[in-house]
């Protein structure tokens, strides 16, 4: 959802107790194709491969993790998580490659965004994440109660990652299209 400040906000329930995870931050979206809502079933059967660009794969990952956090069926959660793993595995090598020319326009804006994607969980949630990860790493396994916290962390990280991938990288200037970082350094 777009907030009045122009940043993205997501709210999703991560527990039966009514606690909601609210993500704020992000950036104003450049003109890109409208994102389509995918049902859980369509996400599990969606065809994807190396020809999908990183912005498409990021969007699919975001939809998968949104469905994963809201899912209450263990077999469905496992299927969604497996699908997310496959997409992230396919996406990873694309990150080291130059941005394809066909995507440059969709990642170009007229003005440098005032905000960037951010990962800023509340302190209690951040403590839960740290504690759960420490317990998981020290025990090399997790108990069912940790799954909810891990799903919340995965949700936040994937959404942050997807926002980072779709973040504008170029700005139109009088001298032509330039990298935003390059223009910021010159300011």
CSV table of C-alpha atoms in Angstrom, one decimal, residues 109-110 171-178 183 186:
chain,number,residue,atom,x,y,z
A,109,UNK,CA,12.8,8.2,-12.0
A,110,UNK,CA,12.6,12.0,-12.6
A,171,UNK,CA,17.6,9.5,-12.5
A,172,UNK,CA,16.9,11.6,-15.5
A,173,UNK,CA,19.2,14.7,-15.4
A,174,UNK,CA,19.9,17.5,-17.9
A,175,UNK,CA,23.0,15.5,-18.9
A,176,UNK,CA,21.0,12.3,-19.5
A,177,UNK,CA,20.2,9.3,-17.4
A,178,UNK,CA,22.6,8.8,-14.5
A,183,UNK,CA,24.3,12.0,-8.7
A,186,UNK,CA,28.2,14.9,-6.8
